Short mmCIF file of C-alpha atoms in Angstrom, two decimals:
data_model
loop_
_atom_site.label_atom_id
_atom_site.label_comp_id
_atom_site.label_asym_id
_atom_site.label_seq_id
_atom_site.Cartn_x
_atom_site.Cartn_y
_atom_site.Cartn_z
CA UNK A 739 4.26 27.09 -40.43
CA UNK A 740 7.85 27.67 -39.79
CA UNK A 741 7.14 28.13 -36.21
CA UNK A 742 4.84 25.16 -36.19
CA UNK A 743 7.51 22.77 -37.30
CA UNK A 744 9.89 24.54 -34.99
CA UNK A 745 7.84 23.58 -32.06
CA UNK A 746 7.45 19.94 -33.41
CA UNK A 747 11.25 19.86 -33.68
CA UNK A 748 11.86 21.01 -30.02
CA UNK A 749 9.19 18.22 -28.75
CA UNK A 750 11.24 15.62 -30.66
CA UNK A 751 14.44 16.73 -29.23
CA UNK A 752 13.17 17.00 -26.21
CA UNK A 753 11.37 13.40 -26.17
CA UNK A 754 14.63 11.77 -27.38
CA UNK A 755 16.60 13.77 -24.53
CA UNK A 756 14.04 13.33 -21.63
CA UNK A 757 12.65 9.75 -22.20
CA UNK A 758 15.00 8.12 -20.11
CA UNK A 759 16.34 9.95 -16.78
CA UNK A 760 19.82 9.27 -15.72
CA UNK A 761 20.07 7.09 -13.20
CA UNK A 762 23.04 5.80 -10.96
CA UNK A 763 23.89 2.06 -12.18
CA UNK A 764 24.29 -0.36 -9.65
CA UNK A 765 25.01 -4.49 -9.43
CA UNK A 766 22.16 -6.92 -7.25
CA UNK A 767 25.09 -7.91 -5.15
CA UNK A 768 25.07 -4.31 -4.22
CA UNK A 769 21.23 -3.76 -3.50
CA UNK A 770 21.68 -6.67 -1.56
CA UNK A 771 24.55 -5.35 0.32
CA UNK A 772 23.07 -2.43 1.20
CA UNK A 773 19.61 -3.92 1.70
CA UNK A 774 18.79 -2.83 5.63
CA UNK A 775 16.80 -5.35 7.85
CA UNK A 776 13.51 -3.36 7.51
CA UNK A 777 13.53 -3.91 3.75
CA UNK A 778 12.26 -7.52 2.55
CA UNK A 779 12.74 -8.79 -1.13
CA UNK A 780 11.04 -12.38 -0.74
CA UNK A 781 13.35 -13.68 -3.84
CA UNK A 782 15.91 -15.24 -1.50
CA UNK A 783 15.48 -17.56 1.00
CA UNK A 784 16.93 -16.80 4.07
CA UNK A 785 15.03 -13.30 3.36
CA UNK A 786 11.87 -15.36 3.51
CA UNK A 787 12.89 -17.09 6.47
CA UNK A 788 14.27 -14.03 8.15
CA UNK A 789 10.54 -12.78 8.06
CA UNK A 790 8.78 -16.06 8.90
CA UNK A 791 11.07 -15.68 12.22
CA UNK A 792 9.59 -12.17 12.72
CA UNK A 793 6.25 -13.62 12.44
CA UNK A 794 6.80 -15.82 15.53
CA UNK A 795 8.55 -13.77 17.48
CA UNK A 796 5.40 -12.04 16.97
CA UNK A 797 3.37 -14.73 17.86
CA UNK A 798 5.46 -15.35 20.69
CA UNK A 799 4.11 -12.02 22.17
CA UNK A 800 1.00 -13.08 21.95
CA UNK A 801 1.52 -16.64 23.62
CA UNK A 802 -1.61 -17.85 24.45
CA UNK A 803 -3.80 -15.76 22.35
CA UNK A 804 -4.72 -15.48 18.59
CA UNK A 805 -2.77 -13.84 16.42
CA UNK A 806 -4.60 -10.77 14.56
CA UNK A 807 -3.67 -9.82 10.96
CA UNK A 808 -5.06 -6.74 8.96
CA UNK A 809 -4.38 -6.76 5.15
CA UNK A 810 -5.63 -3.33 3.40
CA UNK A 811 -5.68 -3.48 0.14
CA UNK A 812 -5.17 -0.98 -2.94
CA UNK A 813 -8.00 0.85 -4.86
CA UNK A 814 -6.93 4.40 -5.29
CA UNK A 815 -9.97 6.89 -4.31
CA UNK A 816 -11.87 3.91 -2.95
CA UNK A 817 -9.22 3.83 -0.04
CA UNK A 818 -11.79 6.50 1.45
CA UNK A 819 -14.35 3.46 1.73
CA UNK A 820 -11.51 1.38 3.83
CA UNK A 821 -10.24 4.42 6.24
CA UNK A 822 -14.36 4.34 6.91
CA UNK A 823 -14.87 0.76 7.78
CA UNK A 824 -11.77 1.25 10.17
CA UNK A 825 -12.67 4.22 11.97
CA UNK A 826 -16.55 2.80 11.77
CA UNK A 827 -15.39 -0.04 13.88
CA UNK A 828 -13.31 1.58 15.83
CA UNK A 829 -16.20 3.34 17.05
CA UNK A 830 -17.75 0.26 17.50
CA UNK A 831 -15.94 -0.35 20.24
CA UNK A 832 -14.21 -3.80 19.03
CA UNK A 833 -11.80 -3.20 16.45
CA UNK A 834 -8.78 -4.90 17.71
CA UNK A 835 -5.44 -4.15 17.82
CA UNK A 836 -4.26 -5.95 15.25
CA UNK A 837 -0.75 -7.72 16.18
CA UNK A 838 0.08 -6.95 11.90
CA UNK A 839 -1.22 -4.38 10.21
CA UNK A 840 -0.20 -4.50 6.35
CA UNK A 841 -0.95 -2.26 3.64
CA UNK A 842 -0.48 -1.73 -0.62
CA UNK A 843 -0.95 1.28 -2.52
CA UNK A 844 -3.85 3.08 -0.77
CA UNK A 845 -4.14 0.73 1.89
CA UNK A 846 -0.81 1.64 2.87
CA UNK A 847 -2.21 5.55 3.29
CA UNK A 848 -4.64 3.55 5.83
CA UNK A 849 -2.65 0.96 7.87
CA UNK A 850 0.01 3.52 9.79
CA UNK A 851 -3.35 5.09 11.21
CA UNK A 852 -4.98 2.37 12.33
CA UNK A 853 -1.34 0.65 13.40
CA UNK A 854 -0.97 3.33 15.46
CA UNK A 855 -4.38 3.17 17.38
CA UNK A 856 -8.16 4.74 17.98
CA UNK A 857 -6.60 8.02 19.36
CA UNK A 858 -5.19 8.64 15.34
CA UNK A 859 -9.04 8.08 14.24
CA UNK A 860 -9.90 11.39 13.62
CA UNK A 861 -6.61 12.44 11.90
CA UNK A 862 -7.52 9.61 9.45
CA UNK A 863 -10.69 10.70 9.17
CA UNK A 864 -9.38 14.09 8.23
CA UNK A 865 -7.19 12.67 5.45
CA UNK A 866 -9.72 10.95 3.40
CA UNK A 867 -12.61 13.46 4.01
CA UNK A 868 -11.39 16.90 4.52
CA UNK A 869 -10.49 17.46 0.65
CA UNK A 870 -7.08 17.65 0.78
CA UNK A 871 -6.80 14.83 -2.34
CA UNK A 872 -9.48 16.52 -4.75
CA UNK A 873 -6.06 18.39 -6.41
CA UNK A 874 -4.12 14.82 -6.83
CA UNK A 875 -4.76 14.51 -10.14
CA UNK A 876 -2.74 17.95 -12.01
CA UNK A 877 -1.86 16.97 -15.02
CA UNK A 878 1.77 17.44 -16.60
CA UNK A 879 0.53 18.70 -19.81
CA UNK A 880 3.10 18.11 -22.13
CA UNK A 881 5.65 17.00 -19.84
CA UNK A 882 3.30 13.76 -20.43
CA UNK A 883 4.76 12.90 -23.57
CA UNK A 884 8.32 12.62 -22.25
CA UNK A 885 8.50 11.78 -18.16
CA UNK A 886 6.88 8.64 -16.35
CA UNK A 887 3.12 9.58 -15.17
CA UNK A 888 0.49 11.52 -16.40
CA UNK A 889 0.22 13.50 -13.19
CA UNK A 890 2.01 15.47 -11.30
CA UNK A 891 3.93 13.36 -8.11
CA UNK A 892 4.35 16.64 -5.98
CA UNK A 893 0.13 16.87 -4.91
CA UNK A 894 0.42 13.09 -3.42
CA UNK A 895 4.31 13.80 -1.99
CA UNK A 896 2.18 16.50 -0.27
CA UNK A 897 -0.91 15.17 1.08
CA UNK A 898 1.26 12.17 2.46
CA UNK A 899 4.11 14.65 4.13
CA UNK A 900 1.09 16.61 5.65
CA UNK A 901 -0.47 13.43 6.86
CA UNK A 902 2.06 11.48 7.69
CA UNK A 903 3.26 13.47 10.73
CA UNK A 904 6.28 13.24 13.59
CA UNK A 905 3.68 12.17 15.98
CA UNK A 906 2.13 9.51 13.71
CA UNK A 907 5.59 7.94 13.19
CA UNK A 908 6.71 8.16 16.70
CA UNK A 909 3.25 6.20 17.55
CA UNK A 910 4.39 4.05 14.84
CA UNK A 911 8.00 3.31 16.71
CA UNK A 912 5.99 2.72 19.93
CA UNK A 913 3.85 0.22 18.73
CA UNK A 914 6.55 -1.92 17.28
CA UNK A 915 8.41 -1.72 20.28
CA UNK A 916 5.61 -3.72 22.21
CA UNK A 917 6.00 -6.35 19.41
CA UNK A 918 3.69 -5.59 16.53
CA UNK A 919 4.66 -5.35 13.34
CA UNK A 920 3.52 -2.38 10.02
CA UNK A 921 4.33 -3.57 6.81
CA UNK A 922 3.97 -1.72 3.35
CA UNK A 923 4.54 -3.13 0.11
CA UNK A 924 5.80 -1.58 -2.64
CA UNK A 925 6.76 -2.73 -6.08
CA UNK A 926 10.56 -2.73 -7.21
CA UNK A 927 11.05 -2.08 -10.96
CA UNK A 928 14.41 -2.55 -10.85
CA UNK A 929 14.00 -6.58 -9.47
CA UNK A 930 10.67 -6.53 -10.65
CA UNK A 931 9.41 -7.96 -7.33
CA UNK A 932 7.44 -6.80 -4.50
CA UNK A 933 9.32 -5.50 -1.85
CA UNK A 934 7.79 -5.39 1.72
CA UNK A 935 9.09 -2.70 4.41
CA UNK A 936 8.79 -3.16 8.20
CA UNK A 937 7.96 0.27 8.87
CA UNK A 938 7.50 0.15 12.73
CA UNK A 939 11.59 -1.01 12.28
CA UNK A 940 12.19 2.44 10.29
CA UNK A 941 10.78 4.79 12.27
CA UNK A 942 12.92 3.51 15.07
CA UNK A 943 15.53 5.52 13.18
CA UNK A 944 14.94 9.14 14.06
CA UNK A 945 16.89 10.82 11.97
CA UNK A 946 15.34 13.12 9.17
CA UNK A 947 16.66 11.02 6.44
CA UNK A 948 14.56 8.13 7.82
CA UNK A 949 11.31 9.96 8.22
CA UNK A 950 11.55 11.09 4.33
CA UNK A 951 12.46 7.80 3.59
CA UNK A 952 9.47 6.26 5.74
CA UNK A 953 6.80 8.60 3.40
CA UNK A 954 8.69 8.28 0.25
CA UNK A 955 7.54 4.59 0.66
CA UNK A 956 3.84 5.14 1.09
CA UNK A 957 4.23 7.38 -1.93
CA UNK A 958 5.77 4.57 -4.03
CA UNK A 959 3.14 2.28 -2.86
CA UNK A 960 0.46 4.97 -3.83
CA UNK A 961 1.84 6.29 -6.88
CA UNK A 962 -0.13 3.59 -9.64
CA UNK A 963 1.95 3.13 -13.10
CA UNK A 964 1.09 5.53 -16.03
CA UNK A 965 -0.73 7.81 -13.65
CA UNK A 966 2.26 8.82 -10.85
CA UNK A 967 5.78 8.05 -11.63
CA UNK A 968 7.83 5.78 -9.46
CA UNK A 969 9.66 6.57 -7.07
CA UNK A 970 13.31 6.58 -6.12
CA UNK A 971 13.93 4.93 -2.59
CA UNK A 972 17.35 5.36 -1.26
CA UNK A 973 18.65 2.31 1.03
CA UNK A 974 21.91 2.32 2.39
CA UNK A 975 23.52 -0.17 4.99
CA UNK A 976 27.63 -0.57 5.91
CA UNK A 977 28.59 2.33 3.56
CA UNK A 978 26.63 1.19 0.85
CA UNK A 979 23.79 3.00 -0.70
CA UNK A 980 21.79 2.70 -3.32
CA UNK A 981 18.53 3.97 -5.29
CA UNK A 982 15.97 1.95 -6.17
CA UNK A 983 13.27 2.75 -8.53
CA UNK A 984 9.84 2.07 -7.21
CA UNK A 985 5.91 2.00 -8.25
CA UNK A 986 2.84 0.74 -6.64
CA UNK A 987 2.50 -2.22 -4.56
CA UNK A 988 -0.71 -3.07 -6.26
CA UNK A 989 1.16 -4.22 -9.58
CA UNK A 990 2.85 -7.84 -8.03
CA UNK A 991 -0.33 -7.79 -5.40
CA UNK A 992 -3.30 -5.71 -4.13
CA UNK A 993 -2.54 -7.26 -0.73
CA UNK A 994 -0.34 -8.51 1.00
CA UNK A 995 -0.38 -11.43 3.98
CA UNK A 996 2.47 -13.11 3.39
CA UNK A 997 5.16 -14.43 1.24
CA UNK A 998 3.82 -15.94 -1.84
CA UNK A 999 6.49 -18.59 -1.12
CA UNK A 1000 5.57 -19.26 2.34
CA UNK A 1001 1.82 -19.49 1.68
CA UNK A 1002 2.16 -22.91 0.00
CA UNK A 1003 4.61 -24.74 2.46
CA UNK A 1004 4.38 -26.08 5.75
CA UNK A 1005 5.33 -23.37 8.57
CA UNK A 1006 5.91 -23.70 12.20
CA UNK A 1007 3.15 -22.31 14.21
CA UNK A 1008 3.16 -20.71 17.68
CA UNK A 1009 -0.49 -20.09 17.98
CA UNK A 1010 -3.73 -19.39 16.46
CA UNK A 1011 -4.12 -16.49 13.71
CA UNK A 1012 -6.75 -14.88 12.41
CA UNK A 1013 -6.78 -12.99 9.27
CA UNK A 1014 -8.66 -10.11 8.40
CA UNK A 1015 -8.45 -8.67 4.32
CA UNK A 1016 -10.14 -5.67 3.49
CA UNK A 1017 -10.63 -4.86 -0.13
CA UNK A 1018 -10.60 -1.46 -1.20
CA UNK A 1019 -12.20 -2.88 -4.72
CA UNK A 1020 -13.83 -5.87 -6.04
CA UNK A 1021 -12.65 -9.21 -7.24
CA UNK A 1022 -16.05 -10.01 -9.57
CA UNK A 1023 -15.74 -8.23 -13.69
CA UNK A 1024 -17.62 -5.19 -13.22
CA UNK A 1025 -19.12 -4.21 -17.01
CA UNK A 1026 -18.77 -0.78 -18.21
CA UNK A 1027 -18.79 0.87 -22.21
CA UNK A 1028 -14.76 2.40 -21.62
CA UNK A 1029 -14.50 5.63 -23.77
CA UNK A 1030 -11.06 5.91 -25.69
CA UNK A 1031 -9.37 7.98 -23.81
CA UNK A 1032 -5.95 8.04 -21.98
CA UNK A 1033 -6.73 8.17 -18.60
CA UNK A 1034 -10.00 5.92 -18.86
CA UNK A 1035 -8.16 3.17 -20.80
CA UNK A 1036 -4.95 3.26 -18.08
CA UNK A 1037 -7.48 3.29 -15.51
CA UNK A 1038 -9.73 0.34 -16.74
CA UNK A 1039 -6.61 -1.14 -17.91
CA UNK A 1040 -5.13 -1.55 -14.00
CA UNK A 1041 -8.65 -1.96 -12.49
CA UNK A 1042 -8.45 -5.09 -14.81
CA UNK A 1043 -5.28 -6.59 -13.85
CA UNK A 1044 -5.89 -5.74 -10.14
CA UNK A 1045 -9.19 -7.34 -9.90
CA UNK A 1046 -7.73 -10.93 -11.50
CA UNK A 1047 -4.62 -10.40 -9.26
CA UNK A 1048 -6.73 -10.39 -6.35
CA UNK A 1049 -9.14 -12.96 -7.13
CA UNK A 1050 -5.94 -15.04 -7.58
CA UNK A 1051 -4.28 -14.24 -4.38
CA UNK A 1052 -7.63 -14.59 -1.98
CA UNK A 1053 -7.73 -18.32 -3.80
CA UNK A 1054 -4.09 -18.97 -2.48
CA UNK A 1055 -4.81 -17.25 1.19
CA UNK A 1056 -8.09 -19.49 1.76
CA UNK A 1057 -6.20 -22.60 1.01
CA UNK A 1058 -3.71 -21.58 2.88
CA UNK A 1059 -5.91 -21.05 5.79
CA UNK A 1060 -7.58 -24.09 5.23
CA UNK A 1061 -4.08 -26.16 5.07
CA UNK A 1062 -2.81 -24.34 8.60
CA UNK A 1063 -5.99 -24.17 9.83
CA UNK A 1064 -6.49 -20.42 10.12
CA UNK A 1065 -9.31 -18.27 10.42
CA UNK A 1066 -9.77 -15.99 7.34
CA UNK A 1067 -12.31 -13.18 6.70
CA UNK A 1068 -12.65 -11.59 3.33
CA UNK A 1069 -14.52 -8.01 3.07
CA UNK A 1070 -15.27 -6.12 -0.39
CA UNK A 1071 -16.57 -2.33 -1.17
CA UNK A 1072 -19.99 -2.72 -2.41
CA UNK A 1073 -20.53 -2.92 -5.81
CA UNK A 1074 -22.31 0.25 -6.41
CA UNK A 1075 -19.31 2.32 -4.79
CA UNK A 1076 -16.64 0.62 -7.39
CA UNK A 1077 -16.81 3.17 -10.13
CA UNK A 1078 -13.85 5.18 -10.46
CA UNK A 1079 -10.79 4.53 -8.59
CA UNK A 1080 -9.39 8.20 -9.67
CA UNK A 1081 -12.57 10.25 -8.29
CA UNK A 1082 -10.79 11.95 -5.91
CA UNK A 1083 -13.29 14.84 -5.81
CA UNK A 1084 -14.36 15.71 -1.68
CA UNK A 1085 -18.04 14.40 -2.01
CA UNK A 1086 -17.11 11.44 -3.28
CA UNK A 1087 -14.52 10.63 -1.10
CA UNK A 1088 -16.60 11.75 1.91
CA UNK A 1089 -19.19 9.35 0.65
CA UNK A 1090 -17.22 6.66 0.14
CA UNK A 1091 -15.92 6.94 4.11
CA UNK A 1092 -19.71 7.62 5.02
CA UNK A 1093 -20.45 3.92 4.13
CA UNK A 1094 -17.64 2.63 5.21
CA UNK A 1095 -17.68 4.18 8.26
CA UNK A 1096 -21.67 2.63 8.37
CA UNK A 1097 -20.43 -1.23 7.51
CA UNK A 1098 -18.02 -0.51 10.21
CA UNK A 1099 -20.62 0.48 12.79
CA UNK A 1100 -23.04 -2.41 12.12
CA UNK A 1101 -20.13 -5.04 12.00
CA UNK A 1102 -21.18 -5.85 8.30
CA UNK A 1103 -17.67 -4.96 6.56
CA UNK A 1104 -16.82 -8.74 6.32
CA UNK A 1105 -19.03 -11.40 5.00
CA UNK A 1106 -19.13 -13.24 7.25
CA UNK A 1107 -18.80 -10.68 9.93
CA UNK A 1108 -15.83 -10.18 11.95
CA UNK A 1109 -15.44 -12.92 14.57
CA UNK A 1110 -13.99 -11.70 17.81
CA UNK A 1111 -12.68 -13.26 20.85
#
């Protein structure tokens, strides 16, 4: 007994001691100051306006000719069912090369890949299929009761280091330097706003501290509240740094195509666009009996939000193609495959990318299938 309350006396201390990690404090005037281009926080407006100008100098390169957008959304495991569908197309034979590629939470594990071109196809096939995610989920025992997450960050820090390679981000760099454009979004806690990172801009820098820095962000945007803990990104501009805390993109939005701000007003255009979202989940209520447990009822819980997010965001994205006069093309994972966004067991990844990878092939991914030019 005596030991028994001894142990229940350490857990307290330790739960009052460990709740809350220290953390440097820091003013907004000093985020902002040390805010680098490649990071956007769409709160201010000349940040908004800073991007809409990136946008067109995009379209500018493309003078002439439409305008291709790829949004990948979030959906944890069900990512394998996206990285399908692109490499499925891909081998096609028309995917195109998108002139923005844009991902959130697992979409962002997707978009450097397919940013970066068909020769990174089987390397992206590799990551979703080869099993290297079926040890994401390792519990933290204990250490649950008293740090953010109930996992363990260091399995998806890994798979992302070991997939995320120098080559990738150098193909990365040379992509944006013929004038397209990778964005990832990620979720600050600190503003709580989404934050969107030009990541063809970062891996310009070459230095080691940028390259951490550029997978750090895909792990924020990956790592899905209550099950990874955020992430602390570093920024640091003029002699100012400072940490941020960050979570998954998929809690302001499971995709992302533009500024929420700059959907709803009138823009300048230089061309034609077309926009392409790819769902890594479902926007319709899917009904299920949810067993009271942790894990089920934080992962019904943000299966929940996500799916009214995104039926609330594609609503604002078709009238804003409709207003500007954009093409738009919406694709879903079948029903059957959304079950359980934390499976990440091998066969159920691999068959997840095995009908993606078939909905690619036929051109059936969107509804109504991709139109191209």
């Amino acid at each position: 007994m005596r030991r028994l309350v001894g142990a229940l006396a350490l857990a307290a201390l330790l739960l009052g001691a460990c709740q809350t990690l220290p953390r440097v404090p820091y003013e907004l005037e000093t985020l902002h100051a040390a805010s680098p281009d490649y990071r956007y926080n769409f709160l201010e407006p000349k940040t908004r306006a800073r991007f809409l100008g990136e946008i067109l100098s995009v379209q500018r390169e493309h003078a002439g000719g439409e305008l291709e957008l790829l949004a990948l959304s979030g959906g944890g495991a069900n990512g394998a069912y996206g990285a399908g569908v692109m490499y499925g197309w891909s081998q096609r034979g028309d995917r195109p090369a998108f002139s923005v590629v844009t991902g959130v939470s697992a979409g962002a594990l997707i978009a450097p890949f397919v940013f970066a071109g068909p020769a990174f196809d089987p390397a992206l096939r590799e990551a979703f299929t080869d099993g290297r995610a079926k040890n994401l989920l390792r519990s933290r025992g204990v250490g649950a009761l008293f740090l953010p997450g109930a996992f363990r960050p260091e399995p998806l820090a890994k798979l992302i280091s070991g997939s995320i390679t120098p080559a990738l981000i150098d193909a990365v760099a040379a992509e944006h330097r013929r004038g397209r454009r990778l964005f990832v979004a990620t979720t600050s806690l600190d503003t709580q706003s989404q934050v969107v990172w030009d990541m063809g801009a970062l891996a310009q820098q070459r230095d080691p501290g940028s390259r951490l820095l550029f997978q750090n962000i895909l792990v924020a945007s990956s790592s899905v509240p209550g099950v990874f803990p955020p992430v602390l990104l570093t920024v640091q501009r003029n002699g100012r740094a400072v940490s941020e805390l960050h979570a998954d993109g998929g809690t302001v939005a499971n995709f992302f195509v533009a500024p929420q701000a700059l959907l709803g007003t009138p823009t300048p255009s230089a061309g034609t666009a077309h926009i392409f979202i790819l769902l890594n989940s479902r926007t319709a209520p899917r009904f299920a009996v949810v067993p009271i447990g942790g894990l089920k009822i934080v992962a019904r819980s943000f299966d929940t939000m996500l799916k009214s997010l995104t039926r609330s965001e594609i609503a604002n994205v078709k009238l804003a193609a409709i207003d500007k006069g954009l093409k738009l093309d919406v694709g879903e994972i079948p029903a059957q495959l959304d079950e359980n966004f934390l499976d990440f067991s091998q066969d159920h990844m691999k068959a997840l990318f095995s009908a993606g990878e078939q909905r690619g092939v036929s051109g059936t991914a969107f509804d109504p299938p991709p139109r191209i030019q």
